[in-house]
PDB file of N, CA, C and O in Angstrom:
ATOM      1  N   MET A   9     114.325  71.362 113.230  1.00  0.00           N
ATOM      2  CA  MET A   9     115.305  70.389 113.659  1.00  0.00           C
ATOM      3  C   MET A   9     114.816  68.952 113.404  1.00  0.00           C
ATOM      4  O   MET A   9     115.522  68.176 112.798  1.00  0.00           O
ATOM      5  N   PHE A  10     113.590  68.627 113.864  1.00  0.00           N
ATOM      6  CA  PHE A  10     113.040  67.285 113.653  1.00  0.00           C
ATOM      7  C   PHE A  10     111.811  67.360 112.760  1.00  0.00           C
ATOM      8  O   PHE A  10     111.108  68.371 112.738  1.00  0.00           O
ATOM      9  N   LEU A  11     111.547  66.274 112.031  1.00  0.00           N
ATOM     10  CA  LEU A  11     110.304  66.205 111.270  1.00  0.00           C
ATOM     11  C   LEU A  11     109.137  66.183 112.245  1.00  0.00           C
ATOM     12  O   LEU A  11     109.202  65.513 113.274  1.00  0.00           O
ATOM     13  N   ASN A  12     108.075  66.886 111.900  1.00  0.00           N
ATOM     14  CA  ASN A  12     106.878  66.792 112.734  1.00  0.00           C
ATOM     15  C   ASN A  12     106.062  65.568 112.295  1.00  0.00           C
ATOM     16  O   ASN A  12     106.426  64.890 111.324  1.00  0.00           O
ATOM     17  N   ASP A  13     104.978  65.289 112.994  1.00  0.00           N
ATOM     18  CA  ASP A  13     104.190  64.084 112.706  1.00  0.00           C
ATOM     19  C   ASP A  13     103.684  64.063 111.270  1.00  0.00           C
ATOM     20  O   ASP A  13     103.736  63.029 110.597  1.00  0.00           O
ATOM     21  N   LYS A  14     103.204  65.198 110.776  1.00  0.00           N
ATOM     22  CA  LYS A  14     102.684  65.251 109.405  1.00  0.00           C
ATOM     23  C   LYS A  14     103.792  65.019 108.381  1.00  0.00           C
ATOM     24  O   LYS A  14     103.614  64.291 107.405  1.00  0.00           O
ATOM     25  N   GLU A  15     104.953  65.637 108.606  1.00  0.00           N
ATOM     26  CA  GLU A  15     106.084  65.458 107.683  1.00  0.00           C
ATOM     27  C   GLU A  15     106.541  64.006 107.645  1.00  0.00           C
ATOM     28  O   GLU A  15     106.845  63.470 106.570  1.00  0.00           O
ATOM     29  N   LEU A  16     106.572  63.374 108.806  1.00  0.00           N
ATOM     30  CA  LEU A  16     106.970  61.969 108.866  1.00  0.00           C
ATOM     31  C   LEU A  16     105.958  61.091 108.146  1.00  0.00           C
ATOM     32  O   LEU A  16     106.329  60.179 107.397  1.00  0.00           O
ATOM     33  N   THR A  17     104.683  61.373 108.325  1.00  0.00           N
ATOM     34  CA  THR A  17     103.629  60.627 107.633  1.00  0.00           C
ATOM     35  C   THR A  17     103.710  60.868 106.130  1.00  0.00           C
ATOM     36  O   THR A  17     103.589  59.926 105.333  1.00  0.00           O
ATOM     37  N   ASP A  18     103.931  62.110 105.721  1.00  0.00           N
ATOM     38  CA  ASP A  18     104.055  62.424 104.295  1.00  0.00           C
ATOM     39  C   ASP A  18     105.262  61.723 103.672  1.00  0.00           C
ATOM     40  O   ASP A  18     105.188  61.219 102.549  1.00  0.00           O
ATOM     41  N   LEU A  19     106.364  61.695 104.396  1.00  0.00           N
ATOM     42  CA  LEU A  19     107.582  61.071 103.887  1.00  0.00           C
ATOM     43  C   LEU A  19     107.422  59.570 103.714  1.00  0.00           C
ATOM     44  O   LEU A  19     107.800  59.006 102.696  1.00  0.00           O
ATOM     45  N   THR A  20     106.842  58.918 104.723  1.00  0.00           N
ATOM     46  CA  THR A  20     106.768  57.453 104.714  1.00  0.00           C
ATOM     47  C   THR A  20     105.483  56.908 104.103  1.00  0.00           C
ATOM     48  O   THR A  20     105.420  55.736 103.751  1.00  0.00           O
ATOM     49  N   LYS A  21     104.449  57.743 104.017  1.00  0.00           N
ATOM     50  CA  LYS A  21     103.109  57.312 103.597  1.00  0.00           C
ATOM     51  C   LYS A  21     102.561  56.235 104.541  1.00  0.00           C
ATOM     52  O   LYS A  21     101.772  55.388 104.152  1.00  0.00           O
ATOM     53  N   ARG A  22     103.016  56.300 105.788  1.00  0.00           N
ATOM     54  CA  ARG A  22     102.573  55.369 106.834  1.00  0.00           C
ATOM     55  C   ARG A  22     102.190  56.167 108.073  1.00  0.00           C
ATOM     56  O   ARG A  22     102.789  57.205 108.350  1.00  0.00           O
ATOM     57  N   LYS A  23     101.224  55.648 108.842  1.00  0.00           N
ATOM     58  CA  LYS A  23     100.773  56.347 110.049  1.00  0.00           C
ATOM     59  C   LYS A  23     101.300  55.712 111.327  1.00  0.00           C
ATOM     60  O   LYS A  23     101.516  56.394 112.314  1.00  0.00           O
ATOM     61  N   ARG A  24     101.483  54.411 111.332  1.00  0.00           N
ATOM     62  CA  ARG A  24     101.952  53.731 112.542  1.00  0.00           C
ATOM     63  C   ARG A  24     103.469  53.685 112.592  1.00  0.00           C
ATOM     64  O   ARG A  24     104.131  53.528 111.564  1.00  0.00           O
ATOM     65  N   ALA A  25     104.004  53.808 113.802  1.00  0.00           N
ATOM     66  CA  ALA A  25     105.454  53.912 114.000  1.00  0.00           C
ATOM     67  C   ALA A  25     106.213  52.711 113.437  1.00  0.00           C
ATOM     68  O   ALA A  25     107.259  52.871 112.812  1.00  0.00           O
ATOM     69  N   LYS A  26     105.715  51.511 113.642  1.00  0.00           N
ATOM     70  CA  LYS A  26     106.416  50.314 113.144  1.00  0.00           C
ATOM     71  C   LYS A  26     106.478  50.317 111.621  1.00  0.00           C
ATOM     72  O   LYS A  26     107.502  49.983 111.029  1.00  0.00           O
ATOM     73  N   ALA A  27     105.388  50.716 110.980  1.00  0.00           N
ATOM     74  CA  ALA A  27     105.362  50.798 109.526  1.00  0.00           C
ATOM     75  C   ALA A  27     106.287  51.921 109.044  1.00  0.00           C
ATOM     76  O   ALA A  27     106.971  51.785 108.023  1.00  0.00           O
ATOM     77  N   GLN A  28     106.318  53.032 109.783  1.00  0.00           N
ATOM     78  CA  GLN A  28     107.224  54.124 109.442  1.00  0.00           C
ATOM     79  C   GLN A  28     108.677  53.675 109.559  1.00  0.00           C
ATOM     80  O   GLN A  28     109.508  53.999 108.708  1.00  0.00           O
ATOM     81  N   GLN A  29     108.984  52.879 110.599  1.00  0.00           N
ATOM     82  CA  GLN A  29     110.347  52.367 110.772  1.00  0.00           C
ATOM     83  C   GLN A  29     110.762  51.525 109.571  1.00  0.00           C
ATOM     84  O   GLN A  29     111.871  51.676 109.060  1.00  0.00           O
ATOM     85  N   ARG A  30     109.884  50.647 109.119  1.00  0.00           N
ATOM     86  CA  ARG A  30     110.206  49.796 107.960  1.00  0.00           C
ATOM     87  C   ARG A  30     110.483  50.657 106.729  1.00  0.00           C
ATOM     88  O   ARG A  30     111.425  50.402 105.979  1.00  0.00           O
ATOM     89  N   GLN A  31     109.668  51.672 106.522  1.00  0.00           N
ATOM     90  CA  GLN A  31     109.834  52.542 105.361  1.00  0.00           C
ATOM     91  C   GLN A  31     111.124  53.354 105.457  1.00  0.00           C
ATOM     92  O   GLN A  31     111.855  53.484 104.482  1.00  0.00           O
ATOM     93  N   LEU A  32     111.406  53.900 106.635  1.00  0.00           N
ATOM     94  CA  LEU A  32     112.642  54.666 106.825  1.00  0.00           C
ATOM     95  C   LEU A  32     113.865  53.777 106.613  1.00  0.00           C
ATOM     96  O   LEU A  32     114.848  54.198 105.989  1.00  0.00           O
ATOM     97  N   ASN A  33     113.813  52.551 107.112  1.00  0.00           N
ATOM     98  CA  ASN A  33     114.911  51.606 106.900  1.00  0.00           C
ATOM     99  C   ASN A  33     115.117  51.360 105.406  1.00  0.00           C
ATOM    100  O   ASN A  33     116.252  51.340 104.921  1.00  0.00           O
ATOM    101  N   ALA A  34     114.032  51.172 104.669  1.00  0.00           N
ATOM    102  CA  ALA A  34     114.117  50.915 103.232  1.00  0.00           C
ATOM    103  C   ALA A  34     114.716  52.110 102.487  1.00  0.00           C
ATOM    104  O   ALA A  34     115.401  51.927 101.474  1.00  0.00           O
ATOM    105  N   MET A  35     114.480  53.321 102.989  1.00  0.00           N
ATOM    106  CA  MET A  35     114.991  54.525 102.335  1.00  0.00           C
ATOM    107  C   MET A  35     116.373  54.927 102.842  1.00  0.00           C
ATOM    108  O   MET A  35     116.967  55.870 102.337  1.00  0.00           O
ATOM    109  N   GLY A  36     116.890  54.216 103.842  1.00  0.00           N
ATOM    110  CA  GLY A  36     118.209  54.530 104.382  1.00  0.00           C
ATOM    111  C   GLY A  36     118.234  55.774 105.236  1.00  0.00           C
ATOM    112  O   GLY A  36     119.265  56.443 105.340  1.00  0.00           O
ATOM    113  N   ILE A  37     117.111  56.095 105.857  1.00  0.00           N
ATOM    114  CA  ILE A  37     117.013  57.289 106.691  1.00  0.00           C
ATOM    115  C   ILE A  37     117.154  56.896 108.153  1.00  0.00           C
ATOM    116  O   ILE A  37     116.444  56.012 108.637  1.00  0.00           O
ATOM    117  N   GLN A  38     118.067  57.546 108.854  1.00  0.00           N
ATOM    118  CA  GLN A  38     118.308  57.253 110.267  1.00  0.00           C
ATOM    119  C   GLN A  38     117.231  57.883 111.132  1.00  0.00           C
ATOM    120  O   GLN A  38     116.720  58.956 110.815  1.00  0.00           O
ATOM    121  N   TYR A  39     116.912  57.214 112.217  1.00  0.00           N
ATOM    122  CA  TYR A  39     115.896  57.701 113.158  1.00  0.00           C
ATOM    123  C   TYR A  39     116.202  57.143 114.532  1.00  0.00           C
ATOM    124  O   TYR A  39     117.002  56.211 114.675  1.00  0.00           O
ATOM    125  N   LYS A  40     115.576  57.713 115.522  1.00  0.00           N
ATOM    126  CA  LYS A  40     115.632  57.220 116.905  1.00  0.00           C
ATOM    127  C   LYS A  40     114.209  56.982 117.357  1.00  0.00           C
ATOM    128  O   LYS A  40     113.279  57.651 116.909  1.00  0.00           O
ATOM    129  N   VAL A  41     114.049  56.028 118.265  1.00  0.00           N
ATOM    130  CA  VAL A  41     112.724  55.722 118.821  1.00  0.00           C
ATOM    131  C   VAL A  41     112.648  56.311 120.222  1.00  0.00           C
ATOM    132  O   VAL A  41     113.504  56.040 121.068  1.00  0.00           O
ATOM    133  N   ARG A  42     111.644  57.126 120.449  1.00  0.00           N
ATOM    134  CA  ARG A  42     111.422  57.702 121.781  1.00  0.00           C
ATOM    135  C   ARG A  42     110.864  56.635 122.706  1.00  0.00           C
ATOM    136  O   ARG A  42     110.407  55.578 122.268  1.00  0.00           O
ATOM    137  N   ALA A  43     110.851  56.937 123.999  1.00  0.00           N
ATOM    138  CA  ALA A  43     110.328  56.004 125.000  1.00  0.00           C
ATOM    139  C   ALA A  43     108.857  55.666 124.755  1.00  0.00           C
ATOM    140  O   ALA A  43     108.413  54.563 125.048  1.00  0.00           O
ATOM    141  N   ASP A  44     108.107  56.623 124.166  1.00  0.00           N
ATOM    142  CA  ASP A  44     106.686  56.364 123.905  1.00  0.00           C
ATOM    143  C   ASP A  44     106.449  55.637 122.579  1.00  0.00           C
ATOM    144  O   ASP A  44     105.311  55.408 122.187  1.00  0.00           O
ATOM    145  N   GLY A  45     107.543  55.297 121.867  1.00  0.00           N
ATOM    146  CA  GLY A  45     107.423  54.540 120.624  1.00  0.00           C
ATOM    147  C   GLY A  45     107.363  55.394 119.367  1.00  0.00           C
ATOM    148  O   GLY A  45     107.411  54.871 118.260  1.00  0.00           O
ATOM    149  N   THR A  46     107.253  56.714 119.523  1.00  0.00           N
ATOM    150  CA  THR A  46     107.251  57.585 118.349  1.00  0.00           C
ATOM    151  C   THR A  46     108.677  57.755 117.836  1.00  0.00           C
ATOM    152  O   THR A  46     109.650  57.481 118.542  1.00  0.00           O
ATOM    153  N   LEU A  47     108.794  58.212 116.595  1.00  0.00           N
ATOM    154  CA  LEU A  47     110.096  58.307 115.942  1.00  0.00           C
ATOM    155  C   LEU A  47     110.592  59.742 115.880  1.00  0.00           C
ATOM    156  O   LEU A  47     109.805  60.681 115.790  1.00  0.00           O
ATOM    157  N   VAL A  48     111.909  59.877 115.918  1.00  0.00           N
ATOM    158  CA  VAL A  48     112.569  61.172 115.780  1.00  0.00           C
ATOM    159  C   VAL A  48     113.474  61.082 114.557  1.00  0.00           C
ATOM    160  O   VAL A  48     114.328  60.198 114.464  1.00  0.00           O
ATOM    161  N   VAL A  49     113.256  62.010 113.613  1.00  0.00           N
ATOM    162  CA  VAL A  49     114.048  62.052 112.388  1.00  0.00           C
ATOM    163  C   VAL A  49     114.535  63.483 112.200  1.00  0.00           C
ATOM    164  O   VAL A  49     113.741  64.423 112.251  1.00  0.00           O
ATOM    165  N   LEU A  50     115.819  63.645 111.976  1.00  0.00           N
ATOM    166  CA  LEU A  50     116.381  64.974 111.758  1.00  0.00           C
ATOM    167  C   LEU A  50     116.068  65.483 110.353  1.00  0.00           C
ATOM    168  O   LEU A  50     116.241  64.762 109.374  1.00  0.00           O
ATOM    169  N   HIS A  51     115.617  66.735 110.278  1.00  0.00           N
ATOM    170  CA  HIS A  51     115.404  67.385 108.976  1.00  0.00           C
ATOM    171  C   HIS A  51     116.686  67.333 108.148  1.00  0.00           C
ATOM    172  O   HIS A  51     116.662  67.023 106.958  1.00  0.00           O
ATOM    173  N   ALA A  52     117.821  67.669 108.778  1.00  0.00           N
ATOM    174  CA  ALA A  52     119.094  67.753 108.064  1.00  0.00           C
ATOM    175  C   ALA A  52     119.470  66.421 107.430  1.00  0.00           C
ATOM    176  O   ALA A  52     119.994  66.388 106.313  1.00  0.00           O
ATOM    177  N   HIS A  53     119.188  65.310 108.122  1.00  0.00           N
ATOM    178  CA  HIS A  53     119.527  63.998 107.563  1.00  0.00           C
ATOM    179  C   HIS A  53     118.677  63.712 106.326  1.00  0.00           C
ATOM    180  O   HIS A  53     119.194  63.250 105.308  1.00  0.00           O
ATOM    181  N   VAL A  54     117.392  63.996 106.411  1.00  0.00           N
ATOM    182  CA  VAL A  54     116.505  63.769 105.270  1.00  0.00           C
ATOM    183  C   VAL A  54     116.945  64.633 104.094  1.00  0.00           C
ATOM    184  O   VAL A  54     117.000  64.169 102.949  1.00  0.00           O
ATOM    185  N   GLU A  55     117.306  65.876 104.353  1.00  0.00           N
ATOM    186  CA  GLU A  55     117.762  66.767 103.291  1.00  0.00           C
ATOM    187  C   GLU A  55     119.049  66.262 102.648  1.00  0.00           C
ATOM    188  O   GLU A  55     119.217  66.335 101.435  1.00  0.00           O
ATOM    189  N   ARG A  56     119.968  65.737 103.461  1.00  0.00           N
ATOM    190  CA  ARG A  56     121.208  65.175 102.907  1.00  0.00           C
ATOM    191  C   ARG A  56     120.912  63.964 102.036  1.00  0.00           C
ATOM    192  O   ARG A  56     121.476  63.823 100.951  1.00  0.00           O
ATOM    193  N   ILE A  57     120.029  63.089 102.496  1.00  0.00           N
ATOM    194  CA  ILE A  57     119.700  61.883 101.741  1.00  0.00           C
ATOM    195  C   ILE A  57     119.100  62.237 100.380  1.00  0.00           C
ATOM    196  O   ILE A  57     119.424  61.638  99.367  1.00  0.00           O
ATOM    197  N   PHE A  58     118.236  63.237 100.364  1.00  0.00           N
ATOM    198  CA  PHE A  58     117.557  63.610  99.134  1.00  0.00           C
ATOM    199  C   PHE A  58     118.258  64.722  98.372  1.00  0.00           C
ATOM    200  O   PHE A  58     117.735  65.218  97.380  1.00  0.00           O
ATOM    201  N   GLY A  59     119.438  65.143  98.844  1.00  0.00           N
ATOM    202  CA  GLY A  59     120.229  66.116  98.116  1.00  0.00           C
ATOM    203  C   GLY A  59     119.779  67.547  98.259  1.00  0.00           C
ATOM    204  O   GLY A  59     120.177  68.404  97.478  1.00  0.00           O
ATOM    205  N   GLY A  60     118.975  67.851  99.260  1.00  0.00           N
ATOM    206  CA  GLY A  60     118.488  69.207  99.416  1.00  0.00           C
ATOM    207  C   GLY A  60     119.385  70.097 100.245  1.00  0.00           C
ATOM    208  O   GLY A  60     119.231  71.298 100.234  1.00  0.00           O
ATOM    209  N   ASP A  61     120.333  69.534 100.958  1.00  0.00           N
ATOM    210  CA  ASP A  61     121.201  70.321 101.833  1.00  0.00           C
ATOM    211  C   ASP A  61     122.591  70.378 101.224  1.00  0.00           C
ATOM    212  O   ASP A  61     123.410  69.522 101.461  1.00  0.00           O
ATOM    213  N   GLU A  62     122.850  71.415 100.450  1.00  0.00           N
ATOM    214  CA  GLU A  62     124.126  71.538  99.758  1.00  0.00           C
ATOM    215  C   GLU A  62     124.932  72.697 100.308  1.00  0.00           C
ATOM    216  O   GLU A  62     125.457  73.497  99.555  1.00  0.00           O
ATOM    217  N   GLN A  63     125.013  72.809 101.639  1.00  0.00           N
ATOM    218  CA  GLN A  63     125.770  73.900 102.239  1.00  0.00           C
ATOM    219  C   GLN A  63     127.252  73.766 101.935  1.00  0.00           C
ATOM    220  O   GLN A  63     127.932  74.736 101.686  1.00  0.00           O
ATOM    221  N   ASN A  64     127.763  72.565 101.986  1.00  0.00           N
ATOM    222  CA  ASN A  64     129.173  72.321 101.724  1.00  0.00           C
ATOM    223  C   ASN A  64     129.317  71.289 100.614  1.00  0.00           C
ATOM    224  O   ASN A  64     129.778  70.182 100.848  1.00  0.00           O
ATOM    225  N   PRO A  65     128.941  71.650  99.403  1.00  0.00           N
ATOM    226  CA  PRO A  65     129.074  70.667  98.336  1.00  0.00           C
ATOM    227  C   PRO A  65     130.543  70.349  98.097  1.00  0.00           C
ATOM    228  O   PRO A  65     131.398  71.232  98.157  1.00  0.00           O
ATOM    229  N   ARG A  66     130.812  69.101  97.867  1.00  0.00           N
ATOM    230  CA  ARG A  66     132.173  68.664  97.610  1.00  0.00           C
ATOM    231  C   ARG A  66     132.566  69.134  96.208  1.00  0.00           C
ATOM    232  O   ARG A  66     131.855  68.877  95.245  1.00  0.00           O
ATOM    233  N   PRO A  67     133.666  69.846  96.090  1.00  0.00           N
ATOM    234  CA  PRO A  67     134.056  70.324  94.768  1.00  0.00           C
ATOM    235  C   PRO A  67     134.362  69.150  93.844  1.00  0.00           C
ATOM    236  O   PRO A  67     134.968  68.162  94.248  1.00  0.00           O
ATOM    237  N   ARG A  68     133.889  69.281  92.645  1.00  0.00           N
ATOM    238  CA  ARG A  68     134.103  68.222  91.667  1.00  0.00           C
ATOM    239  C   ARG A  68     135.489  68.384  91.068  1.00  0.00           C
ATOM    240  O   ARG A  68     135.833  69.441  90.551  1.00  0.00           O
ATOM    241  N   ARG A  69     136.270  67.340  91.150  1.00  0.00           N
ATOM    242  CA  ARG A  69     137.632  67.406  90.636  1.00  0.00           C
ATOM    243  C   ARG A  69     137.657  66.801  89.236  1.00  0.00           C
ATOM    244  O   ARG A  69     137.292  65.659  89.040  1.00  0.00           O
ATOM    245  N   THR A  70     138.054  67.600  88.305  1.00  0.00           N
ATOM    246  CA  THR A  70     138.221  67.109  86.945  1.00  0.00           C
ATOM    247  C   THR A  70     139.654  67.362  86.539  1.00  0.00           C
ATOM    248  O   THR A  70     140.248  68.384  86.893  1.00  0.00           O
ATOM    249  N   ARG A  71     140.192  66.432  85.817  1.00  0.00           N
ATOM    250  CA  ARG A  71     141.568  66.581  85.357  1.00  0.00           C
ATOM    251  C   ARG A  71     141.560  66.693  83.848  1.00  0.00           C
ATOM    252  O   ARG A  71     140.987  65.874  83.158  1.00  0.00           O
ATOM    253  N   GLU A  72     142.206  67.718  83.377  1.00  0.00           N
ATOM    254  CA  GLU A  72     142.348  67.933  81.944  1.00  0.00           C
ATOM    255  C   GLU A  72     143.653  67.295  81.484  1.00  0.00           C
ATOM    256  O   GLU A  72     144.652  67.313  82.197  1.00  0.00           O
ATOM    257  N   PRO A  73     143.647  66.766  80.287  1.00  0.00           N
ATOM    258  CA  PRO A  73     144.915  66.266  79.755  1.00  0.00           C
ATOM    259  C   PRO A  73     145.885  67.422  79.539  1.00  0.00           C
ATOM    260  O   PRO A  73     145.472  68.567  79.382  1.00  0.00           O
ATOM    261  N   ASN A  74     147.131  67.108  79.523  1.00  0.00           N
ATOM    262  CA  ASN A  74     148.148  68.119  79.233  1.00  0.00           C
ATOM    263  C   ASN A  74     148.198  68.261  77.712  1.00  0.00           C
ATOM    264  O   ASN A  74     148.926  67.549  77.021  1.00  0.00           O
ATOM    265  N   TRP A  75     147.398  69.187  77.208  1.00  0.00           N
ATOM    266  CA  TRP A  75     147.284  69.354  75.756  1.00  0.00           C
ATOM    267  C   TRP A  75     148.621  69.761  75.130  1.00  0.00           C
ATOM    268  O   TRP A  75     148.932  69.371  74.005  1.00  0.00           O
ATOM    269  N   GLU A  76     149.383  70.533  75.842  1.00  0.00           N
ATOM    270  CA  GLU A  76     150.680  70.983  75.318  1.00  0.00           C
ATOM    271  C   GLU A  76     151.604  69.795  75.090  1.00  0.00           C
ATOM    272  O   GLU A  76     152.306  69.712  74.076  1.00  0.00           O
ATOM    273  N   ALA A  77     151.610  68.846  75.989  1.00  0.00           N
ATOM    274  CA  ALA A  77     152.462  67.661  75.849  1.00  0.00           C
ATOM    275  C   ALA A  77     152.006  66.811  74.685  1.00  0.00           C
ATOM    276  O   ALA A  77     152.844  66.204  73.974  1.00  0.00           O
ATOM    277  N   LEU A  78     150.712  66.766  74.434  1.00  0.00           N
ATOM    278  CA  LEU A  78     150.193  65.972  73.321  1.00  0.00           C
ATOM    279  C   LEU A  78     150.571  66.588  71.968  1.00  0.00           C
ATOM    280  O   LEU A  78     150.777  65.868  70.987  1.00  0.00           O
ATOM    281  N   ARG A  79     150.671  67.899  71.896  1.00  0.00           N
ATOM    282  CA  ARG A  79     151.033  68.559  70.641  1.00  0.00           C
ATOM    283  C   ARG A  79     152.451  68.220  70.217  1.00  0.00           C
ATOM    284  O   ARG A  79     152.766  68.151  69.039  1.00  0.00           O
ATOM    285  N   HIS A  80     153.327  68.036  71.192  1.00  0.00           N
ATOM    286  CA  HIS A  80     154.739  67.788  70.884  1.00  0.00           C
ATOM    287  C   HIS A  80     155.074  66.314  70.788  1.00  0.00           C
ATOM    288  O   HIS A  80     156.224  65.971  70.615  1.00  0.00           O
ATOM    289  N   ALA A  81     154.093  65.466  70.890  1.00  0.00           N
ATOM    290  CA  ALA A  81     154.358  64.024  70.867  1.00  0.00           C
ATOM    291  C   ALA A  81     154.518  63.500  69.461  1.00  0.00           C
ATOM    292  O   ALA A  81     154.100  63.979  68.494  1.00  0.00           O
TER     293      ALA A  81
END
């Protein structure tokens, strides 16, 4: 559910919470600050940001020309 301390350090390449906050802000990753100053980051949010969570991919809509109409033009 949440990144553990090692995952957060690996993601941000920072050890201190304030430095991690700056890095997460720069990457557009949402987080919450606990009362003790540590950060909470959802695994699912990180996966969405980096494209790893494709449970409900949005179908790509492509429109083909009406080839039949072009033949008779």
